[in-house]
Short mmCIF file of C-alpha atoms in Angstrom, two decimals:
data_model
loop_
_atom_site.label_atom_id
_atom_site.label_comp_id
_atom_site.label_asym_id
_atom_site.label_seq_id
_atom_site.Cartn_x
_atom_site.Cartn_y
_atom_site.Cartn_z
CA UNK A 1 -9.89 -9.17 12.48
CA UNK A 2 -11.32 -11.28 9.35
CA UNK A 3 -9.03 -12.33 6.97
CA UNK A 4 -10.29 -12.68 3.68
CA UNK A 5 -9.96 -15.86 1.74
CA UNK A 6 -8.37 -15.03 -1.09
CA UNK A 7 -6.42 -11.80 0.04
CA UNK A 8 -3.08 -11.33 2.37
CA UNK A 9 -3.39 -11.14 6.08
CA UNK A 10 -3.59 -7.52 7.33
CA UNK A 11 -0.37 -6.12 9.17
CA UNK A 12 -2.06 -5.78 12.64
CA UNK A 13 -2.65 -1.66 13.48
CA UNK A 14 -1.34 -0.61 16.74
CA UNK A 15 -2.23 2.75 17.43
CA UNK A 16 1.49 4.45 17.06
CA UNK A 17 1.95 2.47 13.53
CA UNK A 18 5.42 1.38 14.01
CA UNK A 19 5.97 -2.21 12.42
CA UNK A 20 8.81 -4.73 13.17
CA UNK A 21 10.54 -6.08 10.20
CA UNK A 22 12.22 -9.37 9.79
CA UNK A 23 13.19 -11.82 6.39
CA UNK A 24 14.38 -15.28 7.00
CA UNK A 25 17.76 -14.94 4.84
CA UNK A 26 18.05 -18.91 4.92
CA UNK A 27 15.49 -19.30 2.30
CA UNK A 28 15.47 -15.92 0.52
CA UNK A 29 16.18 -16.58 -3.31
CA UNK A 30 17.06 -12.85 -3.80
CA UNK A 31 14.40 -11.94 -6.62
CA UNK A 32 15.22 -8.06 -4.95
CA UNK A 33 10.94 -7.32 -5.43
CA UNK A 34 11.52 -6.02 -1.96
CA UNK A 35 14.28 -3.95 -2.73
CA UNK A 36 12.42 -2.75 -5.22
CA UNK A 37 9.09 -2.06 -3.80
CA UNK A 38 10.46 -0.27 -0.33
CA UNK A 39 14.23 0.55 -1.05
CA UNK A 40 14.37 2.42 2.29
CA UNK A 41 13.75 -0.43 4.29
CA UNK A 42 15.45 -3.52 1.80
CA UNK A 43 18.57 -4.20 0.75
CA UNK A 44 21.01 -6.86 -0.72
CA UNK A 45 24.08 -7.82 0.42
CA UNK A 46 26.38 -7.48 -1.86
CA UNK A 47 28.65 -10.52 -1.18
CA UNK A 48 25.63 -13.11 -1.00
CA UNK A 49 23.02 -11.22 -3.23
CA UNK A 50 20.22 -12.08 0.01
CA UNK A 51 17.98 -9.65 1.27
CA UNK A 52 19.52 -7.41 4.40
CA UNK A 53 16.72 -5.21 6.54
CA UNK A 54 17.87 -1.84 6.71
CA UNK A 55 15.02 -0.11 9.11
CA UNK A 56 14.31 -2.97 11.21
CA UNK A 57 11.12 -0.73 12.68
CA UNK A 58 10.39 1.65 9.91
CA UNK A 59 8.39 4.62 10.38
CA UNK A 60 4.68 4.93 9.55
CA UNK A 61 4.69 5.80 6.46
CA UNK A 62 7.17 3.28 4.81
CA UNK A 63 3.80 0.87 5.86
CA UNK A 64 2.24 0.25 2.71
CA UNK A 65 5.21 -0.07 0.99
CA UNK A 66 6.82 -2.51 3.63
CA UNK A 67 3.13 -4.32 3.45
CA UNK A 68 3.35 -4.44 -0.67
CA UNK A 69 6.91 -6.05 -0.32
CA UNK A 70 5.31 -9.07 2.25
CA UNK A 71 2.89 -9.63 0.15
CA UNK A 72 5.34 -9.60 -3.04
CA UNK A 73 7.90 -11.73 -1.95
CA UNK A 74 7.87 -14.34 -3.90
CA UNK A 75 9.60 -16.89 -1.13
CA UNK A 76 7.35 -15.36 1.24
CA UNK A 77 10.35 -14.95 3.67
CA UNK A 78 9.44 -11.21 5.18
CA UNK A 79 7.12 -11.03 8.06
CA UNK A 80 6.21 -7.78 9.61
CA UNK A 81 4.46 -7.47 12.87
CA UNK A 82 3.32 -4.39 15.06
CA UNK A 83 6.76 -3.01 16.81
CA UNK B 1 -4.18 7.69 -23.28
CA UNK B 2 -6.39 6.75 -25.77
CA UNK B 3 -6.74 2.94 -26.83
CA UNK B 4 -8.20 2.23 -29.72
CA UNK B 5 -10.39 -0.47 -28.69
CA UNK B 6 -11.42 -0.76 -32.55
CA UNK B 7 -7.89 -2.24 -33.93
CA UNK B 8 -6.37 -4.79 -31.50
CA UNK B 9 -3.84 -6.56 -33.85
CA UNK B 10 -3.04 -10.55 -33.33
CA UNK B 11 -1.56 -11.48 -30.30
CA UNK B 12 1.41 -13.83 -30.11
CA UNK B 13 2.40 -14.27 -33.25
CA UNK B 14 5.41 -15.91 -34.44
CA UNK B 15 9.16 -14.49 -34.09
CA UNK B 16 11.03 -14.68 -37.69
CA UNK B 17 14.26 -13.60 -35.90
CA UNK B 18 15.14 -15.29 -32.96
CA UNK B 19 16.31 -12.76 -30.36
CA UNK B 20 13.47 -10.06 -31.80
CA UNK B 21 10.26 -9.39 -31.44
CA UNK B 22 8.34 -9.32 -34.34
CA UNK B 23 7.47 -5.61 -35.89
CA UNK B 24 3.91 -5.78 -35.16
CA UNK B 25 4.45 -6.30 -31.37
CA UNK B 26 6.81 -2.87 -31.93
CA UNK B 27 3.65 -1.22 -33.09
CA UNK B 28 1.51 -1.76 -30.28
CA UNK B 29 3.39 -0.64 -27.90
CA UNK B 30 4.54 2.56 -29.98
CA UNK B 31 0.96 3.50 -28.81
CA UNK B 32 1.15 3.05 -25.04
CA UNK B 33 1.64 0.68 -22.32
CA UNK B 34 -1.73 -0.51 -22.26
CA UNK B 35 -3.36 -1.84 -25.54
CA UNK B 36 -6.22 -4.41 -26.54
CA UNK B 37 -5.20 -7.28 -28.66
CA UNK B 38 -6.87 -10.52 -30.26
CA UNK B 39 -5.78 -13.63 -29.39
CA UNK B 40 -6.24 -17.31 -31.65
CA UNK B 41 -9.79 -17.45 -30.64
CA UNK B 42 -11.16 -13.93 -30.91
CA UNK B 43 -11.12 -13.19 -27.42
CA UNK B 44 -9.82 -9.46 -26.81
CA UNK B 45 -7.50 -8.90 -23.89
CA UNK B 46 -5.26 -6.47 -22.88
CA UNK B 47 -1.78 -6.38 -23.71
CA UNK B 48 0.80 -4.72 -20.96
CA UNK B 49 3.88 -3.50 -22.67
CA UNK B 50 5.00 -1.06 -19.76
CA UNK B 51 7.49 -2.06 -17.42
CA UNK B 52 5.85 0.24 -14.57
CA UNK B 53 2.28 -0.60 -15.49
CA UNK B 54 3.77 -4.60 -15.35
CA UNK B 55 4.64 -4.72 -12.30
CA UNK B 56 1.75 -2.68 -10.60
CA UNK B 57 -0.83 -4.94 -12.18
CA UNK B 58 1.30 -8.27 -10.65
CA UNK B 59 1.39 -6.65 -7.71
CA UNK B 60 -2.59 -6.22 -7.55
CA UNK B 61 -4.73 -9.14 -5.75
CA UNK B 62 -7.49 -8.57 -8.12
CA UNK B 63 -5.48 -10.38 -10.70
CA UNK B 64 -5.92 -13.65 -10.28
CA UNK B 65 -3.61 -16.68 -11.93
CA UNK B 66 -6.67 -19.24 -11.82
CA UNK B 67 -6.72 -21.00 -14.74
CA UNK B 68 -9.75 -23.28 -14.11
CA UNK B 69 -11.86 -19.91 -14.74
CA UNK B 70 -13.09 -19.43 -18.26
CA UNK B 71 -12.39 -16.14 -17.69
CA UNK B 72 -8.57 -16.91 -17.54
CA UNK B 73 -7.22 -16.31 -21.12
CA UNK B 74 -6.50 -19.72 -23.50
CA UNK B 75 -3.22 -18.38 -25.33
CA UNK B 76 -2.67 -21.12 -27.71
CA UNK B 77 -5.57 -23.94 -28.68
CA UNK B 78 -3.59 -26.89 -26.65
CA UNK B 79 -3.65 -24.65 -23.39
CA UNK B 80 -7.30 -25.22 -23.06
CA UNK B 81 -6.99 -28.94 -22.36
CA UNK B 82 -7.45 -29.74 -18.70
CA UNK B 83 -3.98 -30.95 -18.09
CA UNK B 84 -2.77 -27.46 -18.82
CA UNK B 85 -5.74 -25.83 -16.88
CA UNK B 86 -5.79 -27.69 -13.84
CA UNK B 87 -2.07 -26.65 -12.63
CA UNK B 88 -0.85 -26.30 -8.87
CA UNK B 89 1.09 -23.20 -7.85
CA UNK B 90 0.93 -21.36 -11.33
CA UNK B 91 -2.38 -21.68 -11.97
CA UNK B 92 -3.30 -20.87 -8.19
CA UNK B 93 -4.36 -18.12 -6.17
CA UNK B 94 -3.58 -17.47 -2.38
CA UNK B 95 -4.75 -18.75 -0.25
CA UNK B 96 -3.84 -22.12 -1.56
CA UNK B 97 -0.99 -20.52 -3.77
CA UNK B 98 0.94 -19.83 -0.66
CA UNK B 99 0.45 -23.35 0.66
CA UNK B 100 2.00 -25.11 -1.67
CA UNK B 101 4.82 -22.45 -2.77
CA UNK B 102 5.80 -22.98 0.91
CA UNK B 103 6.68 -26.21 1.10
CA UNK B 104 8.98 -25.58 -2.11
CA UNK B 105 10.72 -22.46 -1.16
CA UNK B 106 12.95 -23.32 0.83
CA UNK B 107 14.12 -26.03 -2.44
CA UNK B 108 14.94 -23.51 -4.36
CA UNK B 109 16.96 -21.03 -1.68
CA UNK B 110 20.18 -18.80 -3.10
CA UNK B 111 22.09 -21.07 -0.75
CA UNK B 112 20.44 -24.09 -2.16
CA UNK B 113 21.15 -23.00 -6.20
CA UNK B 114 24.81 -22.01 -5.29
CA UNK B 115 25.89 -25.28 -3.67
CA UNK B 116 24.48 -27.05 -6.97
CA UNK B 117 27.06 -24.73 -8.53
CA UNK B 118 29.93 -27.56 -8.55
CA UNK B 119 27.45 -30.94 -9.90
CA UNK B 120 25.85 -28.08 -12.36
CA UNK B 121 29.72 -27.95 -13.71
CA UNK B 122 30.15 -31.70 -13.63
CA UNK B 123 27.36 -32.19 -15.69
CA UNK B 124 27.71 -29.70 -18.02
CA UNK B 125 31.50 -30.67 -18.41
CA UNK B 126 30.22 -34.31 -19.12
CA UNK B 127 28.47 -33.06 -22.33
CA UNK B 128 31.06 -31.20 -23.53
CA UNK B 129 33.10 -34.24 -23.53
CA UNK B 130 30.42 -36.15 -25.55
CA UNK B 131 30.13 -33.47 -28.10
CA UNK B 132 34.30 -32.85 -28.36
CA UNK B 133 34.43 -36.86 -29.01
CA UNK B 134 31.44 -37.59 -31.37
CA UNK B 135 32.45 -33.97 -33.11
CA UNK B 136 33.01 -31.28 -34.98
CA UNK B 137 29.74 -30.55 -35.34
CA UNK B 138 26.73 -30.88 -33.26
CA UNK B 139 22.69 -29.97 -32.58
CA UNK B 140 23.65 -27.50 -29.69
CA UNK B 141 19.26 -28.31 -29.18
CA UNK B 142 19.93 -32.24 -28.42
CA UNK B 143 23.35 -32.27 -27.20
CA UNK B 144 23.47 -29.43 -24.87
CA UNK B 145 20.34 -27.40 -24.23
CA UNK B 146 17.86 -30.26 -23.79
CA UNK B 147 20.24 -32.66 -21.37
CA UNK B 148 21.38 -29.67 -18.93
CA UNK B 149 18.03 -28.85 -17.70
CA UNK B 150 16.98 -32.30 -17.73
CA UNK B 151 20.04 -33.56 -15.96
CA UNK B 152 19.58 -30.93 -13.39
CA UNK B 153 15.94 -30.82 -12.90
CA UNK B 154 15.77 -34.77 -12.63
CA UNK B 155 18.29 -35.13 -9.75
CA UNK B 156 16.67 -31.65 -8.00
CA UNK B 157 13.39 -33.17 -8.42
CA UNK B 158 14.66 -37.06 -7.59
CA UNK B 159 13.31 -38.80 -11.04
CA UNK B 160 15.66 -41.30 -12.89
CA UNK B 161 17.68 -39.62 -15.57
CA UNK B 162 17.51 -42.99 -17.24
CA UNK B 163 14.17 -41.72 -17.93
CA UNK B 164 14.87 -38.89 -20.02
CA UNK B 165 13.25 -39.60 -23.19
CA UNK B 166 10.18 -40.08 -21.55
CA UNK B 167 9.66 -36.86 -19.36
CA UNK B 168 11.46 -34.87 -22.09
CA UNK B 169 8.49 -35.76 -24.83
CA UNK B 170 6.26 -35.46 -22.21
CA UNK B 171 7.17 -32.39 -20.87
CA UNK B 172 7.49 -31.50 -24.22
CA UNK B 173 4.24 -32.71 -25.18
CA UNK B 174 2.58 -31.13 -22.48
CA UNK B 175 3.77 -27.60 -24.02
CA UNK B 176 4.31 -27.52 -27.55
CA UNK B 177 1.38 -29.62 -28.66
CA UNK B 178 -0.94 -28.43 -31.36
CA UNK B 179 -4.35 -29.96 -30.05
CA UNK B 180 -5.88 -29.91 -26.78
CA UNK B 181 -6.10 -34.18 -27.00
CA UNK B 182 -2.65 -33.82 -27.39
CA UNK B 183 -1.72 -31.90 -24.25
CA UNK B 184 -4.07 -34.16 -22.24
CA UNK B 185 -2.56 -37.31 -23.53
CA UNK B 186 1.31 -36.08 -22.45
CA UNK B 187 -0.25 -34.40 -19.24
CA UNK B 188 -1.87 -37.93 -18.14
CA UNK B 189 1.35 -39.95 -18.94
CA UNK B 190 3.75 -37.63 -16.93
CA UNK B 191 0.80 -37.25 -13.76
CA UNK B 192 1.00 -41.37 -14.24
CA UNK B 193 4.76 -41.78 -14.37
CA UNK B 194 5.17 -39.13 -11.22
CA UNK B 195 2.66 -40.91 -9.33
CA UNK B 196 4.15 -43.61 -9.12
CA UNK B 197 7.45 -42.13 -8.56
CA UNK B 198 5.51 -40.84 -5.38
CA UNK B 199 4.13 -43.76 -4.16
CA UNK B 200 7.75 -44.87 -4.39
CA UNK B 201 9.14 -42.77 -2.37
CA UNK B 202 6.08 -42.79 0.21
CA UNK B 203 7.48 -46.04 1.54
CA UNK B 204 11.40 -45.45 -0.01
CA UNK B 205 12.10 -41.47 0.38
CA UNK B 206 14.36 -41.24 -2.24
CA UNK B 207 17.38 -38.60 -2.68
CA UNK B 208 15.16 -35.56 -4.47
CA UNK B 209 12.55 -32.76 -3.81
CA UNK B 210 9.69 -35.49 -3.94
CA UNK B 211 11.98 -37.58 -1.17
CA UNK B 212 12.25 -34.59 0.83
CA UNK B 213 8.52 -33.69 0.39
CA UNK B 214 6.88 -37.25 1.32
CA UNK B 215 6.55 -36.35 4.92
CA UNK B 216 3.76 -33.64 4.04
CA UNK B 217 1.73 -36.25 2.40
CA UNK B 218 2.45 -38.43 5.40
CA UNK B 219 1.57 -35.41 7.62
CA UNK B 220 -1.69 -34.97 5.89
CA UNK B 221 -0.73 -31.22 4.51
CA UNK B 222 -0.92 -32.13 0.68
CA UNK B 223 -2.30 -35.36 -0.70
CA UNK B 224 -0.03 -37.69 -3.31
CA UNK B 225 -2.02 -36.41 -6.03
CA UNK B 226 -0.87 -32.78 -5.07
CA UNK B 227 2.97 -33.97 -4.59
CA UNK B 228 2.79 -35.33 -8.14
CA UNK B 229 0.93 -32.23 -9.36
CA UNK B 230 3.78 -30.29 -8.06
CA UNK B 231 6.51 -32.42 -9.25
CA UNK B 232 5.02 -31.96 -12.80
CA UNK B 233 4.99 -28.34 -12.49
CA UNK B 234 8.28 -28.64 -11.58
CA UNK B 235 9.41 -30.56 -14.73
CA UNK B 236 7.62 -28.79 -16.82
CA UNK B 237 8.66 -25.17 -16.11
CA UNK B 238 12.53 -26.23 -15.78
CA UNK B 239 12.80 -27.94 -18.62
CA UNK B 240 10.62 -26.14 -21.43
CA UNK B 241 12.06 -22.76 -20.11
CA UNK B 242 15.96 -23.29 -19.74
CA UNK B 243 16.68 -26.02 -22.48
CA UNK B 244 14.86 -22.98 -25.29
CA UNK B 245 17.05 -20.20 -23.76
CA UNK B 246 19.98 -21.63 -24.27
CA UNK B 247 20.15 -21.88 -27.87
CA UNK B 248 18.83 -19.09 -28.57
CA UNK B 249 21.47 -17.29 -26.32
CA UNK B 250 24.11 -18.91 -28.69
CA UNK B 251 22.72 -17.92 -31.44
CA UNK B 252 22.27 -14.19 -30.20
CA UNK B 253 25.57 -14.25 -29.33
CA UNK B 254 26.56 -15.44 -32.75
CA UNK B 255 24.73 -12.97 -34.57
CA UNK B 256 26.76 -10.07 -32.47
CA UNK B 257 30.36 -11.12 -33.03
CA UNK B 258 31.26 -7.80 -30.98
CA UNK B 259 29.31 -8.72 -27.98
CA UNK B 260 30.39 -12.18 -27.73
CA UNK B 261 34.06 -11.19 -28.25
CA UNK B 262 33.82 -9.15 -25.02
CA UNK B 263 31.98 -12.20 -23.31
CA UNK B 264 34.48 -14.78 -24.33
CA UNK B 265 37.25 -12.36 -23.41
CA UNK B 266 35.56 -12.18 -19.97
CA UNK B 267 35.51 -8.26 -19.79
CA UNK B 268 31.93 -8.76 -19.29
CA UNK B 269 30.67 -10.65 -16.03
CA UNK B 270 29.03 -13.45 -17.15
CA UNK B 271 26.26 -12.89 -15.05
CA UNK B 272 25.87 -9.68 -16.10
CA UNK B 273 25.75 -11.14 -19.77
CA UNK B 274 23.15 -13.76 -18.82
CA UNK B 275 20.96 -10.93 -17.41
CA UNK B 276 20.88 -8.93 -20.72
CA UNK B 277 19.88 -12.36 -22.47
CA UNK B 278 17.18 -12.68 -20.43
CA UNK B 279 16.35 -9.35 -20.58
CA UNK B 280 16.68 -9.42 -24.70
CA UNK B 281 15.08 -13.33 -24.90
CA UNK B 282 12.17 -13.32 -22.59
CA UNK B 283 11.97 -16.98 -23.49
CA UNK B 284 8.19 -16.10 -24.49
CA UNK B 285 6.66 -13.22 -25.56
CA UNK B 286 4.28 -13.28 -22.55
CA UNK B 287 6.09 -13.60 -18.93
CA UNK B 288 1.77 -13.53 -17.23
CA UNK B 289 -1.27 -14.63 -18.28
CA UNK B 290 -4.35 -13.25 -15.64
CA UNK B 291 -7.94 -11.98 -15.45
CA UNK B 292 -9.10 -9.36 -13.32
CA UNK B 293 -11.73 -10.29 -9.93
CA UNK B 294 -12.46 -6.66 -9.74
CA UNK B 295 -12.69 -3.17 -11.98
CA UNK B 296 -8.87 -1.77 -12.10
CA UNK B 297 -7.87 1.90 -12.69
CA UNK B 298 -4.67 2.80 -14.23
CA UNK B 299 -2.86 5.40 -16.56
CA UNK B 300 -7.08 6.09 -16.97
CA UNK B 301 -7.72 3.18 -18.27
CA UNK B 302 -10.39 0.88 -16.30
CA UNK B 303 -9.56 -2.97 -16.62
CA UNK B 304 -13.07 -4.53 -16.39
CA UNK B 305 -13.62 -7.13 -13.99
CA UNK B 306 -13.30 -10.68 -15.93
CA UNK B 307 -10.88 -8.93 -18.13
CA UNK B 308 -7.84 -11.07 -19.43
CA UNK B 309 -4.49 -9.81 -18.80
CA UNK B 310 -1.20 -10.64 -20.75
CA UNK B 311 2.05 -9.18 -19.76
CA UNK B 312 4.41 -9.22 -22.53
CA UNK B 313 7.72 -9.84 -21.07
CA UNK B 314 9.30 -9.27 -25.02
CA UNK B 315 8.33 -6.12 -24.84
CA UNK B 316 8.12 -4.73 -21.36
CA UNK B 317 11.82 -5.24 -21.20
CA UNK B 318 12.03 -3.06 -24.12
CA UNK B 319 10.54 -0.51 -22.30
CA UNK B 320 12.38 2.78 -23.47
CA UNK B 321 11.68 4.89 -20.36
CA UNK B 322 13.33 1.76 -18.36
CA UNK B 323 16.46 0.83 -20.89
CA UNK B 324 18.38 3.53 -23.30
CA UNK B 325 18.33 1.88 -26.38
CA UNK B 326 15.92 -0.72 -25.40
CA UNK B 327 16.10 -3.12 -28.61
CA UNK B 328 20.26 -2.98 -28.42
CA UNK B 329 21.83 -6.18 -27.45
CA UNK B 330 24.48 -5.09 -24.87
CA UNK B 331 25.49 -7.47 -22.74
CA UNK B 332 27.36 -5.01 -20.44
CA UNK B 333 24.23 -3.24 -19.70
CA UNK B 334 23.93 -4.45 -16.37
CA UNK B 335 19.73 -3.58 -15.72
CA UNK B 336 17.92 -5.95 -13.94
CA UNK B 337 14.79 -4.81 -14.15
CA UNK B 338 13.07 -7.20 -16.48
CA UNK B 339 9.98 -9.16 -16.69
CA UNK B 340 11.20 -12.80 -17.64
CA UNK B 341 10.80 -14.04 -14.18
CA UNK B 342 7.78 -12.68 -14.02
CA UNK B 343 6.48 -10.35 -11.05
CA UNK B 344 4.78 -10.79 -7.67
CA UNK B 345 4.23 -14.08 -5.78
CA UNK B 346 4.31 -15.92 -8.97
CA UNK B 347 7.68 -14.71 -9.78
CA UNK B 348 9.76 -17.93 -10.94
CA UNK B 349 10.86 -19.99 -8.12
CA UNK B 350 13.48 -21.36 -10.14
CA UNK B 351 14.97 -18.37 -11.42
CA UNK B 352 18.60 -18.64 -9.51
CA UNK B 353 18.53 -22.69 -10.59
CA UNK B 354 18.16 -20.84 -14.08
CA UNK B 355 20.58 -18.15 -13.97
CA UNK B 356 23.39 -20.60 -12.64
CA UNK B 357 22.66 -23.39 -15.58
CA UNK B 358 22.42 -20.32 -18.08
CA UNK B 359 26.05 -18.78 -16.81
CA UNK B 360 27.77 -22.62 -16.63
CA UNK B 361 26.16 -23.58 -20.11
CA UNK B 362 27.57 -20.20 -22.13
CA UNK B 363 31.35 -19.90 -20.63
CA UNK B 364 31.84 -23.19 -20.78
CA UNK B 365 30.50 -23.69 -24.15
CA UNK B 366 32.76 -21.16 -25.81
CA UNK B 367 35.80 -21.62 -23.25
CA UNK B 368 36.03 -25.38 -24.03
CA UNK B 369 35.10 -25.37 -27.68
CA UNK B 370 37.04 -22.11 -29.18
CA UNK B 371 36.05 -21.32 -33.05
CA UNK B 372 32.93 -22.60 -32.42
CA UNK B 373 29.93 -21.50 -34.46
CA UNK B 374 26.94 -22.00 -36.91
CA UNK B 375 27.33 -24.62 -39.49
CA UNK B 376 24.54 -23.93 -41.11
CA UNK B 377 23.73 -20.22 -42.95
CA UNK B 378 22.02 -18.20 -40.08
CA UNK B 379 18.90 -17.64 -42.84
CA UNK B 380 18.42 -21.49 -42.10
CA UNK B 381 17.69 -21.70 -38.62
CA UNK B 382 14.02 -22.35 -38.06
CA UNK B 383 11.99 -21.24 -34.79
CA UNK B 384 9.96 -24.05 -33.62
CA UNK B 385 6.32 -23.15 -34.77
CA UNK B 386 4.09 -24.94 -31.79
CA UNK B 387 4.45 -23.98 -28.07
CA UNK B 388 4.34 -20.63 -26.15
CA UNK B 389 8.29 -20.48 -25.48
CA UNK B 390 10.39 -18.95 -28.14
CA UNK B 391 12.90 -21.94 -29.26
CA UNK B 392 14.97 -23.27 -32.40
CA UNK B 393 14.21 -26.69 -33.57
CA UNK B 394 17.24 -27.78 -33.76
CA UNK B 395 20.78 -25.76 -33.87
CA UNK B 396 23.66 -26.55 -36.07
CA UNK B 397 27.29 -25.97 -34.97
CA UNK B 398 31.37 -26.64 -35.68
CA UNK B 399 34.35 -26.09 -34.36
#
């Protein structure tokens, strides 16, 4: 797989879909562009105001959305990976 | 949609009132989210004035922020000097965009803002005394809205306070200069004074973001020159930015007796209140400035490729189908969903650093100083006239 140089890395494709979810809450600085981008999967906390995953392994078709919010994130703090 | 590419009106021009935009800007977006407009030196671009259409343009890669490009958009004459083209992280793309925001994410954490909740107080506190003893009256601009960001920003960043008059005209200089030699000039003193403040702390890490950063340059992952490039970015956007909202805040506040009642009286969150002033303010009338890699579709419109781009934050948080009563100051609205941070990967870095000096500087402004307000006839307060952030030259109060 190529990455190109001025574009985001590709979530990798397994053949199922199913993507793993994770966001390093220690350097999150809660902008919510996640929560607002794939609501079904982000959330924030409402004592601390930092991101919380709600689908951990999100079905297919929260991809894009999931992928949107990655590449959004202005802290760059949410990784997804194949499940 | 139809956009009449015939009649695209002057775009910024200058704010009469403070906390409004001025009517023209009203008219173009009557028309639609999307409209062409001219800016200082005939170039057409596109103006964004829809919230939705805002944020799925920042959210496109074919936007780029890279300002070294002549296709990039020049919005005032001084932002086509070099010092003001050649920026790190702002005017970036990824991949190196996301290089460098790296290393300063993790600065600028929640966590991190919140625990500078307490020295934020202190200092804030400290200039309250100094106005309270030299008083009763004050420029809220040189007493209050200039140090806080300045204090705050210099230990964050790790430069001498003692310095203050120097990084504030040049920061200063940098962005409200009327000439291009002008910019340049400010822009080499402040890359001159932060580089040696590097090399400083190359052999001395000092107490500060530079201090903490040193090892990369030691590591080999960004050169001095980038570490001061990034320091000045740094200095720049949190000084320019906070120390203009926070007058104008006051004086929105003052102009809506009601609404400030109901902050003072602490019925309102003050965080809640601060998001509605950012929401109202937008600091500037233009929270992105981008051109376009690649042909864009949207709301059937085709951007062209090497198209300029400005999202108008004034405006696109006046978005009607976003806020009921979108040009009503109400600071108990509670709607996040504005553009003053921006959108996307370039979405402020700064903005809880912000928000916390913002809430500390209004409550404690009108709880320590009750009565206090504008000693000069509101008809007299002049916007400053250079610069792309909306600010008051200088703001006159008593007590």
């Amino acid at each position: 797989m190529t990455r190109a140089a001025d574009g985001p890395a590709p979530v990798p494709s397994p053949d199922n879909g199913r993507i793993r979810v994770r966001a390093d809450r220690e350097r999150c600085i809660g902008a919510g562009l996640c929560v607002l981008t794939a609501p079904e999967v982000f959330e924030h906390d409402d004592d601390e105001g930092l991101v919380i995953i709600l689908e951990a392994t999100p079905a297919a078709h929260h991809r894009d959305n999931v992928e949107l919010a990655r590449r959004l994130c202005p802290a760059g703090v949410i990784s997804v990976e194949p499940a | 949609m139809s956009v009449d590419l015939e009649d695209a009106p002057s775009f910024p021009v200058p704010r009469t009132v403070p906390y409004q935009p001025p009517e023209s800007y009203r008219q173009i977006s009557s028309r639609g989210p999307l409209n062409k407009v001219t800016l200082w030196d005939k170039r057409r671009v596109w103006l964004v004035t829809g919230y939705a259409q805002g944020r799925r343009l920042l959210s496109d890669p074919k936007l780029s922020a890279d300002r070294t490009r002549q296709e990039y958009p020049t919005m005032a004459p001084h932002l086509g000097a070099q010092a003001a083209r050649k920026l790190v992280l702002v005017g970036e793309d990824p991949p190196i965009h996301d290089i460098h925001r790296r290393l300063l994410n993790p600065e600028f954490s929640l966590k991190k803002a919140r625990a500078l909740a307490p020295r934020i107080q202190e200092l804030v506190d400290g200039l309250i005394d100094d106005m309270l003893a030299a008083g009763p009256t004050a420029d809220l601009v040189q007493s209050y809205a200039l140090p806080i960001p300045s204090l705050v920003m210099s230990e964050l960043v790790g430069v001498p306070y003692e310095d203050h008059k120097f990084f504030q005209a040049a920061t200063a200089g940098v962005m409200q200069a009327r000439e291009p030699a002008e910019t340049e000039a400010a822009g080499a003193q402040l890359a001159q004074y932060l580089g040696t403040l590097v090399e400083r702390n190359l052999t001395e890490p000092g107490d500060g973001v530079i201090g903490r950063l040193v090892h990369y340059v030691q590591a080999g992952t960004i050169t001095a020159a980038e570490l001061t490039q990034l320091s000045m970015v740094l200095m720049i956007a949190g000084l320019e930015t906070t120390s203009s909202m926070i007058p104008l805040g006051v004086v929105t506040l003052f102009a809506h007796p009601e609404q400030l009642a109901a902050f003072i009286s602490g019925e309102v969150p003050v965080q809640t209140a601060v998001e509605e002033l950012l929401r109202y303010l937008a600091v500037t009338d233009f929270a992105a400035v981008r051109w376009v890699t690649d042909d864009i579709e949207i709301d059937d419109v085709v951007i062209r490729a090497g198209d300029g781009i400005v999202v108008s934050s004034t405006m696109v948080n006046r978005d009607e189908s976003v806020h009921a009563d979108p040009h009503v100051f109400d600071i108990s609205r509670g709607n996040r969903q504005h553009l003053t941070f921006g959108y996307g990967i370039h979405q402020c870095l700064g903005q809880n650093l912000a928000r916390l000096q913002l809430e500390t500087a209004y409550r404690t402004l009108f709880a320590r100083i009750p009565g206090l307000r504008l000693a000069v006839p509101f008809e007299d307060l002049r916007m400053r006239s250079s610069g792309t952030m909306q600010g008051l030259e200088s703001l006159p109060v008593t007590w």
